[in-house]
mmCIF file of C-alpha atoms in Angstrom:
data_model
loop_
_atom_site.group_PDB
_atom_site.id
_atom_site.type_symbol
_atom_site.label_atom_id
_atom_site.label_comp_id
_atom_site.label_asym_id
_atom_site.label_seq_id
_atom_site.Cartn_x
_atom_site.Cartn_y
_atom_site.Cartn_z
ATOM 1 C CA MET G 152 81.639 46.547 131.380
ATOM 2 C CA VAL G 153 82.396 45.000 127.993
ATOM 3 C CA SER G 154 83.954 41.536 128.222
ATOM 4 C CA MET G 155 86.663 41.644 125.581
ATOM 5 C CA SER G 156 89.868 40.352 127.135
ATOM 6 C CA THR G 157 88.919 36.723 126.385
ATOM 7 C CA TYR G 158 89.539 37.168 122.687
ATOM 8 C CA ALA G 159 92.466 39.589 122.719
ATOM 9 C CA ASN G 160 94.821 36.754 121.846
ATOM 10 C CA ASP G 161 92.838 35.963 118.683
ATOM 11 C CA PHE G 162 94.192 39.039 116.947
ATOM 12 C CA TYR G 163 97.071 38.226 114.694
ATOM 13 C CA ASN G 164 100.358 39.814 115.680
ATOM 14 C CA GLN G 165 98.919 41.371 118.823
ATOM 15 C CA SER G 166 100.410 44.787 119.534
ATOM 16 C CA ARG G 167 100.122 47.152 122.483
ATOM 17 C CA GLU G 168 101.346 50.183 120.553
ATOM 18 C CA VAL G 169 97.782 51.520 120.364
ATOM 19 C CA THR G 170 96.557 53.070 123.611
ATOM 20 C CA GLY G 171 93.053 53.568 124.906
ATOM 21 C CA THR G 172 93.629 57.319 124.913
ATOM 22 C CA GLN G 173 94.313 57.284 121.176
ATOM 23 C CA LEU G 174 90.980 55.568 120.567
ATOM 24 C CA THR G 175 89.002 58.461 122.026
ATOM 25 C CA VAL G 176 89.198 60.187 118.615
ATOM 26 C CA ILE G 177 87.040 57.392 117.144
ATOM 27 C CA ARG G 178 83.430 58.490 117.610
ATOM 28 C CA GLU G 179 82.136 54.918 117.952
ATOM 29 C CA PHE G 180 84.352 54.463 121.022
ATOM 30 C CA ARG G 181 83.514 57.730 122.786
ATOM 31 C CA ASP G 182 81.007 56.123 125.153
ATOM 32 C CA PHE G 183 83.461 53.429 126.248
ATOM 33 C CA SER G 184 84.995 53.528 129.706
ATOM 34 C CA ALA G 185 88.744 54.030 130.035
ATOM 35 C CA SER G 186 89.226 50.395 131.038
ATOM 36 C CA ASP G 187 87.212 49.130 128.069
ATOM 37 C CA LEU G 188 89.215 51.340 125.717
ATOM 38 C CA GLU G 189 92.423 49.800 127.000
ATOM 39 C CA MET G 190 91.036 46.322 126.335
ATOM 40 C CA VAL G 191 90.001 47.316 122.821
ATOM 41 C CA ALA G 192 93.491 48.726 122.271
ATOM 42 C CA GLN G 193 94.892 45.236 122.846
ATOM 43 C CA LEU G 194 93.018 44.088 119.739
ATOM 44 C CA LEU G 195 94.665 46.661 117.498
ATOM 45 C CA GLN G 196 97.889 46.956 115.577
ATOM 46 C CA MET G 197 99.350 50.299 114.557
ATOM 47 C CA GLN G 198 100.189 50.875 110.904
ATOM 48 C CA HIS G 199 101.597 53.946 109.158
ATOM 49 C CA PHE G 200 100.792 54.790 105.542
ATOM 50 C CA LEU G 201 102.400 57.466 103.391
ATOM 51 C CA ALA G 202 100.344 59.884 101.300
ATOM 52 C CA GLY G 203 99.201 58.106 98.149
ATOM 53 C CA GLU G 204 99.916 54.635 99.509
ATOM 54 C CA GLU G 205 97.286 51.979 98.819
ATOM 55 C CA ILE G 206 95.726 50.463 101.941
ATOM 56 C CA VAL G 207 93.195 48.060 100.441
ATOM 57 C CA ARG G 208 92.363 47.295 96.819
ATOM 58 C CA TYR G 209 89.007 46.871 95.116
ATOM 59 C CA LEU G 210 87.875 43.212 95.116
ATOM 60 C CA ASP G 211 90.763 41.913 97.216
ATOM 61 C CA HIS G 212 90.025 39.457 100.016
ATOM 62 C CA SER G 213 91.626 41.153 103.014
ATOM 63 C CA ASP G 214 89.142 41.566 105.857
ATOM 64 C CA ASN G 215 90.647 43.845 108.512
ATOM 65 C CA VAL G 216 88.917 46.958 109.818
ATOM 66 C CA PHE G 217 90.912 50.211 109.871
ATOM 67 C CA PHE G 218 90.432 53.106 112.326
ATOM 68 C CA VAL G 219 91.877 56.488 111.319
ATOM 69 C CA LEU G 220 93.833 57.901 114.268
ATOM 70 C CA GLU G 221 95.680 60.563 112.268
ATOM 71 C CA GLY G 222 95.541 61.768 108.678
ATOM 72 C CA GLY G 223 92.881 60.779 106.179
ATOM 73 C CA VAL G 224 92.011 58.354 103.401
ATOM 74 C CA ARG G 225 90.135 58.354 100.107
ATOM 75 C CA ILE G 226 87.713 55.620 99.067
ATOM 76 C CA HIS G 227 87.422 55.324 95.302
ATOM 77 C CA TYR G 228 87.596 53.051 92.294
ATOM 78 C CA PHE G 229 88.227 53.329 88.568
ATOM 79 C CA GLY G 230 85.786 52.480 85.802
ATOM 80 C CA TYR G 231 86.676 50.366 82.790
ATOM 81 C CA SER G 232 87.405 53.566 80.865
ATOM 82 C CA GLY G 233 89.908 54.623 83.515
ATOM 83 C CA ASP G 234 87.724 57.370 84.967
ATOM 84 C CA GLU G 235 88.058 57.801 88.716
ATOM 85 C CA VAL G 236 84.933 57.658 90.873
ATOM 86 C CA ILE G 237 85.448 59.093 94.361
ATOM 87 C CA LEU G 238 83.013 57.654 96.874
ATOM 88 C CA CYS G 239 84.121 59.627 99.923
ATOM 89 C CA ASP G 240 87.027 60.923 101.978
ATOM 90 C CA LEU G 241 87.437 59.870 105.603
ATOM 91 C CA SER G 242 89.378 61.818 108.201
ATOM 92 C CA GLN G 243 90.563 61.358 111.775
ATOM 93 C CA GLY G 244 87.962 59.624 113.941
ATOM 94 C CA GLU G 245 86.393 57.527 111.174
ATOM 95 C CA PHE G 246 86.924 53.948 110.074
ATOM 96 C CA PHE G 247 86.456 51.662 107.083
ATOM 97 C CA GLY G 248 86.434 47.992 106.166
ATOM 98 C CA GLU G 249 83.409 47.031 108.238
ATOM 99 C CA LEU G 250 81.364 45.805 105.256
ATOM 100 C CA THR G 251 83.831 43.065 104.357
ATOM 101 C CA ALA G 252 84.275 42.199 108.038
ATOM 102 C CA ILE G 253 80.512 41.747 108.358
ATOM 103 C CA ASP G 254 79.588 39.904 105.146
ATOM 104 C CA GLY G 255 82.882 38.305 104.105
ATOM 105 C CA GLN G 256 82.626 39.647 100.554
ATOM 106 C CA PRO G 257 85.599 41.157 98.643
ATOM 107 C CA ARG G 258 86.452 44.818 99.115
ATOM 108 C CA SER G 259 83.907 47.134 97.515
ATOM 109 C CA ALA G 260 86.441 49.879 96.701
ATOM 110 C CA THR G 261 90.094 50.869 96.822
ATOM 111 C CA VAL G 262 91.339 52.934 99.765
ATOM 112 C CA VAL G 263 94.448 55.125 99.611
ATOM 113 C CA ALA G 264 96.003 57.488 102.150
ATOM 114 C CA ARG G 265 95.290 61.135 101.286
ATOM 115 C CA SER G 266 98.071 62.257 103.605
ATOM 116 C CA ASP G 267 100.578 60.540 105.856
ATOM 117 C CA SER G 268 98.233 58.569 108.093
ATOM 118 C CA LEU G 269 98.259 56.537 111.280
ATOM 119 C CA LEU G 270 95.723 53.700 111.342
ATOM 120 C CA ALA G 271 94.748 51.189 114.003
ATOM 121 C CA VAL G 272 93.976 47.807 112.443
ATOM 122 C CA MET G 273 91.565 45.224 113.869
ATOM 123 C CA SER G 274 90.977 41.691 112.575
ATOM 124 C CA ASN G 275 87.510 40.861 111.317
ATOM 125 C CA GLN G 276 87.131 38.202 114.037
ATOM 126 C CA ALA G 277 87.839 40.726 116.780
ATOM 127 C CA PHE G 278 85.502 43.255 115.143
ATOM 128 C CA ILE G 279 82.603 40.783 114.983
ATOM 129 C CA ARG G 280 83.154 39.693 118.578
ATOM 130 C CA LEU G 281 83.224 43.319 119.696
ATOM 131 C CA VAL G 282 79.888 43.888 117.959
ATOM 132 C CA HIS G 283 78.452 40.852 119.786
ATOM 133 C CA GLU G 284 79.935 41.716 123.189
ATOM 134 C CA SER G 285 79.294 45.470 123.298
ATOM 135 C CA PRO G 286 75.714 46.777 122.891
ATOM 136 C CA VAL G 287 77.114 50.330 122.779
ATOM 137 C CA PHE G 288 79.431 49.513 119.892
ATOM 138 C CA CYS G 289 76.757 47.464 118.119
ATOM 139 C CA MET G 290 74.318 50.394 118.241
ATOM 140 C CA ALA G 291 77.033 52.758 116.979
ATOM 141 C CA ILE G 292 77.695 50.452 114.024
ATOM 142 C CA MET G 293 73.979 50.185 113.209
ATOM 143 C CA GLN G 294 73.628 53.967 113.307
ATOM 144 C CA ARG G 295 76.670 54.315 111.075
ATOM 145 C CA LEU G 296 75.303 51.851 108.512
ATOM 146 C CA ALA G 297 71.890 53.558 108.584
ATOM 147 C CA GLY G 298 73.611 56.868 107.909
ATOM 148 C CA GLN G 299 75.482 55.365 104.971
ATOM 149 C CA VAL G 300 72.251 54.077 103.448
ATOM 150 C CA ARG G 301 70.650 57.511 103.798
ATOM 151 C CA ARG G 302 73.629 59.270 102.215
ATOM 152 C CA LEU G 303 73.825 56.784 99.350
ATOM 153 C CA THR G 304 70.081 57.089 98.754
ATOM 154 C CA GLU G 305 70.443 60.853 98.562
ATOM 155 C CA ARG G 306 73.410 60.544 96.221
ATOM 156 C CA VAL G 307 71.590 58.151 93.872
ATOM 157 C CA PHE G 308 68.677 60.588 93.782
ATOM 158 C CA ASP G 309 71.017 63.489 93.002
ATOM 159 C CA PHE G 310 72.799 61.603 90.220
ATOM 160 C CA SER G 311 69.479 60.510 88.723
ATOM 161 C CA THR G 312 67.633 63.826 88.822
ATOM 162 C CA LEU G 313 69.972 66.803 89.194
ATOM 163 C CA ALA G 314 71.833 68.723 86.524
ATOM 164 C CA VAL G 315 75.614 68.926 86.827
ATOM 165 C CA ARG G 316 75.601 72.390 88.403
ATOM 166 C CA ASN G 317 73.117 71.241 91.046
ATOM 167 C CA ARG G 318 75.194 68.143 91.803
ATOM 168 C CA ILE G 319 78.167 70.428 92.383
ATOM 169 C CA HIS G 320 76.074 72.512 94.784
ATOM 170 C CA ALA G 321 74.961 69.368 96.639
ATOM 171 C CA GLU G 322 78.541 68.134 96.998
ATOM 172 C CA LEU G 323 79.702 71.521 98.276
ATOM 173 C CA LEU G 324 76.876 71.463 100.817
ATOM 174 C CA ARG G 325 77.907 68.001 101.989
ATOM 175 C CA LEU G 326 81.509 69.137 102.411
ATOM 176 C CA ALA G 327 80.447 72.359 104.119
ATOM 177 C CA ARG G 328 78.419 70.468 106.717
ATOM 178 C CA GLN G 329 81.533 68.505 107.601
ATOM 179 C CA HIS G 330 83.630 71.658 108.069
ATOM 180 C CA MET G 331 81.353 74.191 109.787
ATOM 181 C CA ASP G 332 83.207 76.966 111.617
ATOM 182 C CA SER G 333 80.113 78.987 112.571
ATOM 183 C CA PRO G 334 76.338 78.424 112.379
ATOM 184 C CA ASN G 335 76.281 79.567 108.730
ATOM 185 C CA THR G 336 79.825 79.408 107.351
ATOM 186 C CA ALA G 337 82.295 76.644 106.635
ATOM 187 C CA ILE G 338 85.997 76.366 105.868
ATOM 188 C CA ILE G 339 86.788 73.307 103.758
ATOM 189 C CA LYS G 340 90.455 72.551 104.318
ATOM 190 C CA PRO G 341 92.241 71.282 102.363
ATOM 191 C CA ALA G 342 90.040 72.466 99.529
ATOM 192 C CA PRO G 343 89.315 69.806 96.914
ATOM 193 C CA THR G 344 90.771 70.429 93.485
ATOM 194 C CA HIS G 345 88.426 71.028 90.585
ATOM 195 C CA ALA G 346 89.376 67.597 89.234
ATOM 196 C CA GLU G 347 88.510 65.975 92.572
ATOM 197 C CA LEU G 348 85.118 67.668 92.713
ATOM 198 C CA ALA G 349 84.493 66.491 89.168
ATOM 199 C CA CYS G 350 85.186 62.898 90.257
ATOM 200 C CA PHE G 351 82.785 63.260 93.178
ATOM 201 C CA VAL G 352 79.883 64.343 90.957
ATOM 202 C CA SER G 353 80.753 62.463 87.751
ATOM 203 C CA THR G 354 81.486 65.362 85.438
ATOM 204 C CA HIS G 355 84.525 67.045 83.899
ATOM 205 C CA ARG G 356 86.862 69.567 85.491
ATOM 206 C CA GLU G 357 85.820 72.419 83.202
ATOM 207 C CA ALA G 358 82.204 72.214 84.384
ATOM 208 C CA VAL G 359 83.357 72.469 88.000
ATOM 209 C CA THR G 360 85.599 75.435 87.212
ATOM 210 C CA ARG G 361 82.741 77.308 85.536
ATOM 211 C CA GLU G 362 80.308 76.684 88.370
ATOM 212 C CA LEU G 363 82.756 77.566 91.151
ATOM 213 C CA SER G 364 83.557 80.810 89.350
ATOM 214 C CA GLU G 365 79.847 81.599 89.204
ATOM 215 C CA LEU G 366 79.409 80.836 92.907
ATOM 216 C CA ALA G 367 82.382 83.057 93.728
ATOM 217 C CA ARG G 368 80.910 85.915 91.675
ATOM 218 C CA ASN G 369 77.697 85.519 93.655
ATOM 219 C CA ARG G 370 79.723 85.690 96.887
ATOM 220 C CA LEU G 371 78.658 82.256 98.009
ATOM 221 C CA ILE G 372 82.181 80.809 98.140
ATOM 222 C CA GLN G 373 85.715 82.172 98.387
ATOM 223 C CA ARG G 374 88.955 80.364 97.596
ATOM 224 C CA THR G 375 91.893 81.380 99.796
ATOM 225 C CA GLY G 376 95.105 79.420 99.418
ATOM 226 C CA HIS G 377 94.350 75.821 100.356
ATOM 227 C CA GLU G 378 90.973 76.732 101.867
ATOM 228 C CA LEU G 379 87.531 76.923 100.320
ATOM 229 C CA ARG G 380 85.182 79.109 102.332
ATOM 230 C CA VAL G 381 81.432 78.677 102.055
ATOM 231 C CA LEU G 382 80.112 82.079 103.047
ATOM 232 C CA ASP G 383 76.401 81.251 103.348
ATOM 233 C CA VAL G 384 75.628 77.593 104.023
ATOM 234 C CA GLU G 385 71.912 78.258 104.495
ATOM 235 C CA ARG G 386 71.657 79.907 101.094
ATOM 236 C CA LEU G 387 73.476 76.961 99.539
ATOM 237 C CA ARG G 388 71.103 74.558 101.293
ATOM 238 C CA LYS G 389 68.082 76.378 99.887
ATOM 239 C CA MET G 390 69.552 76.181 96.382
ATOM 240 C CA VAL G 391 70.028 72.429 96.740
ATOM 241 C CA ASP G 392 66.565 71.893 98.245
ATOM 242 C CA LEU G 393 64.971 73.882 95.421
ATOM 243 C CA ALA G 394 66.761 71.777 92.814
ATOM 244 C CA ARG G 395 65.768 68.529 94.503
ATOM 245 C CA GLY G 396 62.153 69.551 94.934
ATOM 246 C CA PRO G 397 59.771 67.704 97.270
ATOM 247 C CA VAL G 398 61.033 64.199 97.967
ATOM 248 C CA GLY G 399 58.770 61.591 99.548
ATOM 249 C CA ASP G 400 59.946 58.943 102.017
#
């Protein structure tokens, strides 16, 4: 069993609003026992954020870790020219803020609520102690960070080598893999706007509109209301792999 009760009082403004049951949506806590989840819940404070509300700001010195219990958030920043760069969207079951909690550096991006969201907030001291006390949680964090490095490596490669249309395909594939509804189809909901996709792949909205229209004509995607359906994920994967070519380790 994880020994965590000894530092529950270290968390500022301790709150018991968060329950262990609520934490089961967080994938890094899914291997915790019910009793350990209840102890972790003592380290958390519930906070509500409205859609569009800023949670943390780029380069600020806050150091809490946020777990998304309901809703979703967007991690982004703006360049000197005012252009938005979207790093990623996080939904229920994910968390953010661990980099600053680990290395003590300022925030690496701004985070805003994409929809009305319910977050559980943990102090950086409690987070670090949890990493030290729980081998299960420590391994989950290491796997998460390894996954981030792999995704960022892939994204740098795509930005450095792929044409705009291929970057759009790669981003659609990434989104599709997060929203699979069968072995070979996906329903991305809510569908990103053309402007949002443009921010993800560093291009302009018109280029996204042209390419999505072409993919729709080829019956690879279908837009229905607030949903974007990917009708053949395997075909899309092959298109992306062909554009990337052979990549060595």
